[in-house]
Every structure is written in structure tokens, then in C-alpha cells.
Tab-separated table of C-alpha atoms (C1' of nucleotides) in Angstrom:
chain	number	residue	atom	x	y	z
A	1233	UNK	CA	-35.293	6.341	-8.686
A	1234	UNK	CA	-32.013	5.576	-7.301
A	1235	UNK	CA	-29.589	8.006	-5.560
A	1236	UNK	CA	-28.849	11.338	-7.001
A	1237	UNK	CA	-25.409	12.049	-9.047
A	1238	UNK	CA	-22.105	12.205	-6.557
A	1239	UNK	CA	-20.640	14.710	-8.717
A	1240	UNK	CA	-20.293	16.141	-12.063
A	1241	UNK	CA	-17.817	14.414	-13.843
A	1242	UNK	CA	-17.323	17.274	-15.826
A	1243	UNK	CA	-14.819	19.964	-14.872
A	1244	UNK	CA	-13.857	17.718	-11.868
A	1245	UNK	CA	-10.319	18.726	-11.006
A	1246	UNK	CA	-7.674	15.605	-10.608
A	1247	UNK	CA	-4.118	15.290	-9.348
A	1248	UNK	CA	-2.505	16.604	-6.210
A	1249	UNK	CA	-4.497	18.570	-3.711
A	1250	UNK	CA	-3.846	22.317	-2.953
A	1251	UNK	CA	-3.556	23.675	0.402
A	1252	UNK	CA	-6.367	25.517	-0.203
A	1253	UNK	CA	-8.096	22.651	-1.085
A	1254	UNK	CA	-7.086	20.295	1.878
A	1255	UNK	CA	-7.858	23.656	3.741
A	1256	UNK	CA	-11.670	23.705	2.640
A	1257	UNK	CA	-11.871	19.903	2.852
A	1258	UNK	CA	-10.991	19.576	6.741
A	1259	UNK	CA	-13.109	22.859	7.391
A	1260	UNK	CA	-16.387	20.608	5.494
A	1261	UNK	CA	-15.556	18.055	7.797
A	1262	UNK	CA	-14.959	20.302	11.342
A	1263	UNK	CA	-18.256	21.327	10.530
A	1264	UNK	CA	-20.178	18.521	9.311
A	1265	UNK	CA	-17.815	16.000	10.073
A	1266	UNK	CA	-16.258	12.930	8.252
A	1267	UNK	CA	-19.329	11.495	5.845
A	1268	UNK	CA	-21.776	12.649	3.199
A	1269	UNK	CA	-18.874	13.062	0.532
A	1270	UNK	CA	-21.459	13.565	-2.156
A	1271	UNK	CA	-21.925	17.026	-0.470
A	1272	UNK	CA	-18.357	18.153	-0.084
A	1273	UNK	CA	-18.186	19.177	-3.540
A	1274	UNK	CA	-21.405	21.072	-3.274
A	1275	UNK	CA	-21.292	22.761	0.056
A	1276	UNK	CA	-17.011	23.317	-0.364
A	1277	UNK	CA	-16.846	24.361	-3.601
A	1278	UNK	CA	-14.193	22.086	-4.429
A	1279	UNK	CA	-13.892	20.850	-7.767
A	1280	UNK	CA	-13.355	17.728	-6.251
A	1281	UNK	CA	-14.972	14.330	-6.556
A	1282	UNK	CA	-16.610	13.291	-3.505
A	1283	UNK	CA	-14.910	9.763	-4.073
A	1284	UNK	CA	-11.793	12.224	-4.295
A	1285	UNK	CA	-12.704	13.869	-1.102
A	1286	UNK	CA	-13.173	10.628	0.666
A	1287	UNK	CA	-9.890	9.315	-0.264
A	1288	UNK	CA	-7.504	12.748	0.551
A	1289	UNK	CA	-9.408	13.175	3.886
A	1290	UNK	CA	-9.150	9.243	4.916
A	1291	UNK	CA	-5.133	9.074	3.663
A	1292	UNK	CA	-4.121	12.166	4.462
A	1293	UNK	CA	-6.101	14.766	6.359
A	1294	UNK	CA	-7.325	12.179	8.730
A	1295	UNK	CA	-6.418	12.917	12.762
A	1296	UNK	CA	-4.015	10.901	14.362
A	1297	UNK	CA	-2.669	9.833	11.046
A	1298	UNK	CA	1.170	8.411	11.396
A	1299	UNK	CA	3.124	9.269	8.501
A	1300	UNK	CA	5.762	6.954	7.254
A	1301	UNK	CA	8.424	5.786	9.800
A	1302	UNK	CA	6.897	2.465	10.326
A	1303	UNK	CA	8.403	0.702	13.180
A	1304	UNK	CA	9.713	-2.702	13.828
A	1305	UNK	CA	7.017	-3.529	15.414
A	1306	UNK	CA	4.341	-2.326	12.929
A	1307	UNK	CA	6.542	-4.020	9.892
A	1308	UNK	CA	6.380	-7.235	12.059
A	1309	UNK	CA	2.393	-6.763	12.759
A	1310	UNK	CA	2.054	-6.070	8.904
A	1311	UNK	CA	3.955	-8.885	7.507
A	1312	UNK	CA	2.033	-11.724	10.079
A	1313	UNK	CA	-1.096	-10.083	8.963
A	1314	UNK	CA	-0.433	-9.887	5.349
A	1315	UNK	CA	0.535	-13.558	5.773
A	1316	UNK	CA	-2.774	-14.216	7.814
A	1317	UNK	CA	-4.964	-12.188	5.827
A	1318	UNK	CA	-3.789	-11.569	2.732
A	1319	UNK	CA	-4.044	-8.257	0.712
A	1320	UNK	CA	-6.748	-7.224	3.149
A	1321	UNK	CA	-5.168	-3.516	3.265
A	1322	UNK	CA	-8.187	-2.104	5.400
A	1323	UNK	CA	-8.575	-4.902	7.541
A	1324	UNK	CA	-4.809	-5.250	8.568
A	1325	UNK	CA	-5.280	-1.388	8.617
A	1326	UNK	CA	-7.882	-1.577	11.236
A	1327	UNK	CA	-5.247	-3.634	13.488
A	1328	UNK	CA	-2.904	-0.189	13.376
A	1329	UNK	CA	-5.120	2.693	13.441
A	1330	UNK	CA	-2.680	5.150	12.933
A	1331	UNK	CA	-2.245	4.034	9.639
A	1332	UNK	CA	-3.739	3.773	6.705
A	1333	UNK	CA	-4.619	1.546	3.917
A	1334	UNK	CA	-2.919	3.169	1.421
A	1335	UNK	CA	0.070	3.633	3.431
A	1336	UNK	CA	0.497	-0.202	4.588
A	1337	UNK	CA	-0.319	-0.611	0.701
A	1338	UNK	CA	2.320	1.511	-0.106
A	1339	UNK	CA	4.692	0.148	2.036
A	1340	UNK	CA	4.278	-3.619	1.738
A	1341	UNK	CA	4.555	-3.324	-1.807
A	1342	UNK	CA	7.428	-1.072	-2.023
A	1343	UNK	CA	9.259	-1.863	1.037
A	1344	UNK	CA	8.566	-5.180	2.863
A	1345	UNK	CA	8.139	-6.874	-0.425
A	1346	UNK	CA	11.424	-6.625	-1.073
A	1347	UNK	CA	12.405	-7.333	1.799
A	1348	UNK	CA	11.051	-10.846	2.189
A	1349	UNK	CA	11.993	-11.256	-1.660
A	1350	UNK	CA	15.990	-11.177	0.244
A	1351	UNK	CA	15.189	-12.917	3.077
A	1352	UNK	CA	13.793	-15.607	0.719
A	1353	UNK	CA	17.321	-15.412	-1.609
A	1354	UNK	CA	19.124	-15.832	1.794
A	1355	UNK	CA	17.268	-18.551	2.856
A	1356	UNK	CA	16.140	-20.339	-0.050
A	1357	UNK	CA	16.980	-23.883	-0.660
A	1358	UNK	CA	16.016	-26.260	-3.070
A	1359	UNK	CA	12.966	-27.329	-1.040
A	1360	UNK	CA	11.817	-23.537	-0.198
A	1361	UNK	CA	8.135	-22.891	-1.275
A	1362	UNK	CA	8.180	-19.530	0.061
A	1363	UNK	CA	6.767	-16.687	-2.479
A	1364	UNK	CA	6.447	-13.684	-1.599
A	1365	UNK	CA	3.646	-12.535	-4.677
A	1366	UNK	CA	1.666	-15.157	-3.254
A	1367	UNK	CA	2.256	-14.044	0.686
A	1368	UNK	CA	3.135	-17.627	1.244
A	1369	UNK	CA	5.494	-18.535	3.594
A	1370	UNK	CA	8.924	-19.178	3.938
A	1371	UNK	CA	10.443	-22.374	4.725
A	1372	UNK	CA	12.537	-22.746	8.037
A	1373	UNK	CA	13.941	-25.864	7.326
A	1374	UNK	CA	17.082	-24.752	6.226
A	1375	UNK	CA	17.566	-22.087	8.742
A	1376	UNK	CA	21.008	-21.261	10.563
A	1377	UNK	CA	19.149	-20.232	13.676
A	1378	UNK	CA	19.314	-22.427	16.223
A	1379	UNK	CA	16.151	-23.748	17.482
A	1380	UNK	CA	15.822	-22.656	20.812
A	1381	UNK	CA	16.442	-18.836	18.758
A	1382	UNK	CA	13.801	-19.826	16.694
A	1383	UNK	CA	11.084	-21.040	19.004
A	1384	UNK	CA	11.810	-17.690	21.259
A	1385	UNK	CA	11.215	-15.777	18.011
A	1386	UNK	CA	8.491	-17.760	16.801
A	1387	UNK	CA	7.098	-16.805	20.525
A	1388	UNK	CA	7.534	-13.549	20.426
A	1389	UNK	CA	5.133	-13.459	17.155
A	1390	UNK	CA	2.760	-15.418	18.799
A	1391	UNK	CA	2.158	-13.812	21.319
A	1392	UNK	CA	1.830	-10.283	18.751
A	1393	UNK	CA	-0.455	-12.228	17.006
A	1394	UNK	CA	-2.425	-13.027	19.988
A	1395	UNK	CA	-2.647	-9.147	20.762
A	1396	UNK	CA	-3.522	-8.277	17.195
A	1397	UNK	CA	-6.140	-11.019	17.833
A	1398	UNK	CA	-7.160	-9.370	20.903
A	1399	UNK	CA	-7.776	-5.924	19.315
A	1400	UNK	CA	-9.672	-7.580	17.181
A	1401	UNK	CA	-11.810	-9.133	19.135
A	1402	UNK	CA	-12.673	-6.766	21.663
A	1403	UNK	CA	-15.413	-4.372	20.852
A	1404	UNK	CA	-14.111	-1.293	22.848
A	1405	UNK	CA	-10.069	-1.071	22.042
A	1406	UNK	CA	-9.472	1.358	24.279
A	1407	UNK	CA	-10.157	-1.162	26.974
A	1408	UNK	CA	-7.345	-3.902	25.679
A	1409	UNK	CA	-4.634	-3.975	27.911
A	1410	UNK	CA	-2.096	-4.583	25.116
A	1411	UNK	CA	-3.034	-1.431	23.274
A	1412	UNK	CA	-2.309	0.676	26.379
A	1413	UNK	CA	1.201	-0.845	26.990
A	1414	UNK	CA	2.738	-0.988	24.097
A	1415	UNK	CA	1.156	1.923	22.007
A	1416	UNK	CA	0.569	4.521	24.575
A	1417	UNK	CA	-0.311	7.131	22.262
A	1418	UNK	CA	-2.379	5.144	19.747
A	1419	UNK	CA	-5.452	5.799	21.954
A	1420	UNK	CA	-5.081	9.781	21.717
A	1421	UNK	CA	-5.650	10.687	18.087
A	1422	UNK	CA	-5.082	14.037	17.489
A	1423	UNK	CA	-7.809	16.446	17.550
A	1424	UNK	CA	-9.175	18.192	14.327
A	1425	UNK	CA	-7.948	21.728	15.420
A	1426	UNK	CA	-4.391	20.655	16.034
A	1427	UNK	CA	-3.927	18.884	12.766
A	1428	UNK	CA	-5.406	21.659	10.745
A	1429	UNK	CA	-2.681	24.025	12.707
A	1430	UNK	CA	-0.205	21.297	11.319
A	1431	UNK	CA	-1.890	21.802	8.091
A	1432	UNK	CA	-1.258	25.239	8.152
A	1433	UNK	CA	2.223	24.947	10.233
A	1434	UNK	CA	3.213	23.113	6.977
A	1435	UNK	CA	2.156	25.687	4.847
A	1436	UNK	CA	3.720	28.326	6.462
A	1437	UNK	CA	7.099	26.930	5.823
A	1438	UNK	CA	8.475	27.723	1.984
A	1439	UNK	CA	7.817	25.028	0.247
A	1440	UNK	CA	4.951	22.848	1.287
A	1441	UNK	CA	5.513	20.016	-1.137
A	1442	UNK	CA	8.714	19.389	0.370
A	1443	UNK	CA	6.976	18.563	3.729
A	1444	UNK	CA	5.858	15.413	2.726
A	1445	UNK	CA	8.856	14.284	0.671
A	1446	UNK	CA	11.157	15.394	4.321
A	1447	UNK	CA	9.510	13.303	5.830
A	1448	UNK	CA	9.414	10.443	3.456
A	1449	UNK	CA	13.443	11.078	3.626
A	1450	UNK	CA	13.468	10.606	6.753
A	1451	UNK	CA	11.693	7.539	6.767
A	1452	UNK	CA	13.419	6.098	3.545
A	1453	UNK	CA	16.731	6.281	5.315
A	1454	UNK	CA	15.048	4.454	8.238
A	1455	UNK	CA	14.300	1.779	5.946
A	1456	UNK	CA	17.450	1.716	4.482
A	1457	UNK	CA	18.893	1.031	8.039
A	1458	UNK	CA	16.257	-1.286	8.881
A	1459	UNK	CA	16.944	-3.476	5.695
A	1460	UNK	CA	20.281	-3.629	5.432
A	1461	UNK	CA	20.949	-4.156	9.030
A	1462	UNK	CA	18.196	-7.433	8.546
A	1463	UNK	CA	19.898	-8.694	5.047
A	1464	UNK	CA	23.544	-8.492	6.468
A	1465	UNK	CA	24.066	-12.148	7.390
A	1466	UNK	CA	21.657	-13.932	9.460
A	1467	UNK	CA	17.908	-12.480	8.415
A	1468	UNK	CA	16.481	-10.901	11.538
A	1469	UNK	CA	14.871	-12.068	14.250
A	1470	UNK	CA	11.955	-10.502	13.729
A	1471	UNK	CA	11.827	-11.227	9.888
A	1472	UNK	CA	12.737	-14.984	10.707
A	1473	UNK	CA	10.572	-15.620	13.661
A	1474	UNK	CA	7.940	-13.974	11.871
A	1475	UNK	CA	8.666	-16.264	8.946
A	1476	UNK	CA	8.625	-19.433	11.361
A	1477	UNK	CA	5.473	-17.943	13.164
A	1478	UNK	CA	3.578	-18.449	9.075
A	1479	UNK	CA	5.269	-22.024	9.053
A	1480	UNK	CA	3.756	-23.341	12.129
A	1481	UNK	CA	0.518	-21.581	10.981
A	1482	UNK	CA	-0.012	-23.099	8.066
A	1483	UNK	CA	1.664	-26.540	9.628
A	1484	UNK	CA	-1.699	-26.526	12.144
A	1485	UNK	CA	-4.523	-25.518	9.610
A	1486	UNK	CA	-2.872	-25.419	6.129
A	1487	UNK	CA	-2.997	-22.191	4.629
A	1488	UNK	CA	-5.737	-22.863	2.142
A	1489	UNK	CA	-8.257	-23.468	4.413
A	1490	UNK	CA	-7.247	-20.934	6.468
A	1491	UNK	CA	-6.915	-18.087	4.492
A	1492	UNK	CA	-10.441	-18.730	2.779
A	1493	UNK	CA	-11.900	-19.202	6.275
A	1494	UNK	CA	-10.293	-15.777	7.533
A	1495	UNK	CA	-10.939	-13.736	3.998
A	1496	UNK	CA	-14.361	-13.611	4.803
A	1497	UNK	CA	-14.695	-13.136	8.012
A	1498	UNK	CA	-12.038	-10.164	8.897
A	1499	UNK	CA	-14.379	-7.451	7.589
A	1500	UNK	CA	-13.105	-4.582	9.127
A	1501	UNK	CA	-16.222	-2.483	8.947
A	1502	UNK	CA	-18.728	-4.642	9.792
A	1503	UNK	CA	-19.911	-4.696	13.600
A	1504	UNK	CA	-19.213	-7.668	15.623
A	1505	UNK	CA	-23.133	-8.673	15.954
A	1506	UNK	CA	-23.694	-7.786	11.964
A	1507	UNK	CA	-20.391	-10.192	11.665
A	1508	UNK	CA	-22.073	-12.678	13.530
A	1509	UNK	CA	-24.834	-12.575	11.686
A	1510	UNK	CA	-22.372	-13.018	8.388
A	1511	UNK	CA	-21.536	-16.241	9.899
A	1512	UNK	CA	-24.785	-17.525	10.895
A	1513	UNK	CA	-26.348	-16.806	7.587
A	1514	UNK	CA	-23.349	-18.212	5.827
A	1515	UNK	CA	-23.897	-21.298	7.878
A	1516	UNK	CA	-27.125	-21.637	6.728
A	1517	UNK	CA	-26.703	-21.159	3.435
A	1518	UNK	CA	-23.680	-23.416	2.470
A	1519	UNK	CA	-22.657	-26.642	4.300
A	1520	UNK	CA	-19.386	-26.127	2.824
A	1521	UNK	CA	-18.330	-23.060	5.151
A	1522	UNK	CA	-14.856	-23.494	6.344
A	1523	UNK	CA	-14.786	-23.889	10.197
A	1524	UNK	CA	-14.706	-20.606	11.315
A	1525	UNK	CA	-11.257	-18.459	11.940
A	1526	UNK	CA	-12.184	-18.165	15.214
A	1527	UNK	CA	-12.485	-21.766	16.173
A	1528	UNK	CA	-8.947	-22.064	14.124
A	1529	UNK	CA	-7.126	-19.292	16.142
A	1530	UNK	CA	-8.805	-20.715	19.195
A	1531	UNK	CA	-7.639	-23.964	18.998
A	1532	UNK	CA	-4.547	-22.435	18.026
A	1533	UNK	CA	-3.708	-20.372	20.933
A	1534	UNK	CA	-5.582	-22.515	23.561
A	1535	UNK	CA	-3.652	-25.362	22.565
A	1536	UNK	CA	-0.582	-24.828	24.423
A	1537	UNK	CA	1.152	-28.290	22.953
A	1538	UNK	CA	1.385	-26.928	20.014
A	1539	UNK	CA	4.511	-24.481	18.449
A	1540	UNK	CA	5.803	-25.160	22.329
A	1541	UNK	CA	3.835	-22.414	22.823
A	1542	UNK	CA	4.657	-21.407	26.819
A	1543	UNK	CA	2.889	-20.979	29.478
A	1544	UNK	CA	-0.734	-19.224	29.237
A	1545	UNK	CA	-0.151	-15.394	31.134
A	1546	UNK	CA	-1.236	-14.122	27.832
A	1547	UNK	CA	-4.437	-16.858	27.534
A	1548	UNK	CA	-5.392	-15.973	31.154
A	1549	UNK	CA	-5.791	-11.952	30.220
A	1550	UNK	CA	-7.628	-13.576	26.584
A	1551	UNK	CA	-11.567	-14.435	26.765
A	1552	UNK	CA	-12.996	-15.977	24.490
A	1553	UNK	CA	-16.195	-15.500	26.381
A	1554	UNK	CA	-16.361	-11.765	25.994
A	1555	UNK	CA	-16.213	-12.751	22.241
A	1556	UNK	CA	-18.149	-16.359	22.328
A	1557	UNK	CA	-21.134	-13.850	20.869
A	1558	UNK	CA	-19.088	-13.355	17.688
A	1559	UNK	CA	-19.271	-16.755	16.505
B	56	DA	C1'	26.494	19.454	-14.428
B	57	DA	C1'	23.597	16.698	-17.155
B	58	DT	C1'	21.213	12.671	-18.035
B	59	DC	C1'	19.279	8.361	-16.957
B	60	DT	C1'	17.352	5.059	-13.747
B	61	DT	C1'	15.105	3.749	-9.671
B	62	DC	C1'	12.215	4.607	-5.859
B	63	DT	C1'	8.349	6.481	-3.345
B	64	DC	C1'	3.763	7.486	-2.472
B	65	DA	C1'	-0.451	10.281	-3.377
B	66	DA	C1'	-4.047	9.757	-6.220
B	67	DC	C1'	-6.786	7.473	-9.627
B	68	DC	C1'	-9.445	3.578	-11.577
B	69	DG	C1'	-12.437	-0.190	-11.629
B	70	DC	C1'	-15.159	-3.363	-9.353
B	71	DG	C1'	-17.987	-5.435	-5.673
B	72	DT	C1'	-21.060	-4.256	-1.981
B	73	DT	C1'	-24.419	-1.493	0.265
B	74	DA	C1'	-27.962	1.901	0.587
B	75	DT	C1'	-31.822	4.264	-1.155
B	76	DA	C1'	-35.729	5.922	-3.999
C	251	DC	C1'	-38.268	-5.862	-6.061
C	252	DT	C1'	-35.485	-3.229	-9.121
C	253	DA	C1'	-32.519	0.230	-10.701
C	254	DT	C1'	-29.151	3.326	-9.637
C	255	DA	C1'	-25.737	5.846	-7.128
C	256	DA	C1'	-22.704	6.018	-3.070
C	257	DC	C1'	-19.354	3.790	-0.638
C	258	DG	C1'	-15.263	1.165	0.247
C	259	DC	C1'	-11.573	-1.557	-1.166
C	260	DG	C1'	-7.502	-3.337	-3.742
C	261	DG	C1'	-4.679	-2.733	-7.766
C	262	DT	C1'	-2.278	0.378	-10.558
C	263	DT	C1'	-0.305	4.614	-12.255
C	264	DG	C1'	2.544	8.535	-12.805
C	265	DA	C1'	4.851	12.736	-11.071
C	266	DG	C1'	8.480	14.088	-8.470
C	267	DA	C1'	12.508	13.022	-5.639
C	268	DA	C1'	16.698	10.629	-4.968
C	269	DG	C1'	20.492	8.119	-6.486
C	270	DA	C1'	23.666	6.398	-10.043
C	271	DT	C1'	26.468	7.071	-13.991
DNA sequence: AATCTTCTCAACCGCGTTATA
DNA sequence: CTATAACGCGGTTGAGAAGAT
């Protein structure tokens, strides 16, 4: 009865992964391809729990896998959808496929974290409910901006947030226009062959261990740049707009009802009919469903009164209709 | 140069969900 | 239908690197 043992538990190696492991891992999966972890161990050789396997292949060996070196752009999508979504790591993951769970993880806790945690000193006042454990949002009220800065800021978000949105939405993502302007590359993950020769470019060199930590150099001095240059002064546009984009969010739905509503229905993994489904099963079930995220972020971006939200060029390019199915 | 502290991030752990016999 | 294992996710840990003293 039941499914057969992953692994042994016994002599199952932990802790970092060898070349030679990662080497046998992304062979398994050339070959057999990305699945079936309870085999790897078997069929490899590797010591290795398949959860183990899973994990190094899907944070690491993965194609097309960004490392560190998040832009401004990606910190902005991550902090609106940490805001929207909460600790959803895989499902704000799924927004920015070159990354992954772990490493938004990684760097929200380590990086933006703190960052919000000064924006928040800066801005505080007496009347600021803004907390950044909770990924609450920061009062605007006392802000120095201006508001004509602030509205073009809190624009700016919306209209990421309508993208991110988009993505979402649409079944086939290489299709979204937004994905092709701004992220060019996104679209062409690498291919198996050339990231094993990266693999084994890395290896090459003396010291392979240092690869990773170069890079994370690189990228730590990045984010020193990027934070000071945003906690000297005035916060940032970005980190302010993005701030004011959560206010105005939570000052249409309230974010209670909102983030329960979205919690459950930004499944990453499921299908788009299988989602559906979700929903209309959850209807039936319990009268007490929240209205639906959808119907929120539609009224929300159809209703062009609000936020002084301009003009719809975005809203024409945005069905709903290719999406009515969802809901 | 040595030691201590802080930071970063890969990997692990535990739990809920899903799949299967 | 039930029991059990795989899968997937979020939280946490700990080793190593970097920075401070």
C-alpha cells in the first residue's frame, strides 16, 4: 500500500553539493529530465535525498537561473508582491522566472527587509502603522514628496503591478507584450548543455567555491550602492512610490480582506482551469469566500477614478476576457 | 595579524497537500 | 476509502566570507 520509500535515510549524505555531484545530478536530468526525484538517488548513485535532489537542481542547477544582482526593477516587483501576497516565495517567484524561491527568500529577508525597516525609521511618525515583519504598509502621510512626485511614483507601480498581473493572467507568457519589452531575455532560458559547460567552466577555474561567493560580492556591493543611495535623504522613488502604491491598495479593499482573498487563490502551480475549479468549489462550499482577487484587482485597475490612475493605454492592451474563464 | 562580529545564502527541516497503491 | 509516500513550500539554520576592532 502506499508509495514506495524516496530514499534511505540512512547513509544519505547532507551539506554542500560536490561538483561531481551537481555533475551527475544535471546528467539524471539531461537524460530523464527534471521529475521522478525518488529515482535520482537510485539511477545517479548519489547519496543524495531525492527531496535533496529536487531542491539543488530547482535553486541552483536549474537553466536560465539569474544569480544574485537583483535589479531595481525586480526589488520593486518583489516588494509590491510581498506586500500583495505575502510570504508566497513560489508564487511571487513564478512572476520572475529567472529566479527562485529561495533566492527572493533569501533576499527579502536579508536585504529588502532591512531596507524597508530604514525607510520606515525615515519616515515614521507617530501615526505610522507600517511593519515590515508583518509586510504591512507604510504610511505616506507624513511624506516630504510632493504629491504630484508621489502620484507619478505611485503610477509607475501601478502600472508594474498591472504587468505582473498580466503575466499572471495570461496562460502562454511568452505571448505578453510586457514580458517581451522589458525583459528581453527572460523568454530564452538557457539550454541544459550550456549551463552544464558553465558548470564545468566554473570548475575549471581554481577554486570553485569561490564562484559563487564572486558573484555574491559582486552583487553585495550592488546592494550596498542600491541602499545607501535610497536611505541618503529622501527614500527612493521607487521604495516610496512602491510604499504609496500598498497605501492606496489597502485604502480600496483593506488589506485583510485582501490578502485572505489573494492567499488562496495565487497558487502558482495550479493550472488556470484547475484554479478555476478552486474557486468554484470554494464557492460552493463556504458562503463566506472573500470576493475573489480578481474581481478586487479588476475593479481596481478598471476603475480609473481611483489612485488618479491615468488614462487606460495599459487597460486597452489588458483583457479580462481572455481571463473571464479563470473566475 | 588575530580575533570577533555581522552578513550572506545554500541547504535542511517540518508541515500541508497531492498522488498512488 | 484509507494509508502512506512523494512533492512542494515556507521558515530556519549554520558554514563560510567579509568587515570591524
Amino acid at each position: 500500500m502506499g508509495r514506495l520509500p524516496c530514499c534511505d535515510k540512512v547513509g544519505v549524505k547532507k551539506g554542500p553539493w560536490t561538483p561531481e555531484e551537481d555533475i551527475m545530478l544535471v546528467s539524471y536530468v539531461q537524460e530523464h529530465g527534471a521529475g521522478n526525484w525518488r529515482a535520482v538517488p537510485t539511477i545517479t548513485g548519489l547519496r543524495r535525498c531525492s527531496k535533496s535532489c529536487r531542491l539543488r537542481w530547482t535553486n541552483y542547477l536549474r537553466p536560465g537561473i539569474k544569480r544574485r544582482n537583483f535589479t531595481d526593477q525586480e526589488e520593486k516587483m518583489i516588494i509590491q508582491l510581498q506586500a500583495l501576497l505575502g510570504n508566497k516565495w513560489a508564487a511571487i517567484a513564478s512572476y520572475l522566472p529567472e529566479r527562485t524561491d529561495n533566492d527572493i527568500k533569501n533576499y527579502w529577508n536579508t536585504h529588502l527587509k532591512k531596507k524597508l525597516k530604514k525607510l520606515q525609521e525615515q519616515c515614521s511618525g507617530a501615526d505610522d502603522h507600517f511593519s515590515v515583519e508583518n509586510g504591512t504598509h507604510l504610511s505616506s502621510s507624513n511624506s516630504s514628496t510632493s504629491r504630484g512626485q508621489w502620484e507619478r511614483t505611485l503610477q509607475a507601480d501601478i502600472n508594474m503591478a498591472k504587468k505582473a498581473l498580466y503575466n499572471a493572467l495570461t496562460l502562454d507568457n511568452s505571448t505578453s507584450p510586457y514580458i517581451k519589452q522589458e525583459n528581453p531575455q527572460v523568454s530564452t532560458y538557457a539550454s541544459s548543455t550550456e549551463n552544464i559547460a558553465r558548470l564545468l567552466q566554473g570548475w575549471m577555474r581554481p577554486s570553485f567555491s569561490t564562484n559563487n561567493s564572486e558573484s555574491s560580492k559582486t552583487s553585495s556591493n550592488n546592494i550596498a550602492t542600491t541602499d545607501s543611495s535610497s536611505c541618503e535623504g529622501t527614500p527612493s522613488a521607487e521604495s516610496k512610490g512602491g510604499m504609496g502604491f500598498m497605501e492606496a491598495f489597502e485604502s480600496l479593499f483593506g488589506m485583510e480582506s485582501f490578502e485572505s482573498s489573494s492567499s488562496g487563490q495565487f497558487s502558482q502551480t495550479a493550472s488556470p482551469e484547475a484554479e478555476a475549479k478552486k474557486i468554484e468549489i470554494k464557492k460552493e462550499e463556504n458562503e463566506h469566500v472573500p470576493v475573489p482577487l480578481s474581481i478586487i484587482l479588476e475593479n481596481w485597475l478598471l476603475d480609473e477614478n481611483t489612485l488618479n490612475i491615468q488614462p487606460k493605454d495599459d487597460l486597452t492592451n489588458f483583457s479580462f476576457d481572455e481571463t473571464a474563464n479563470l473566475f
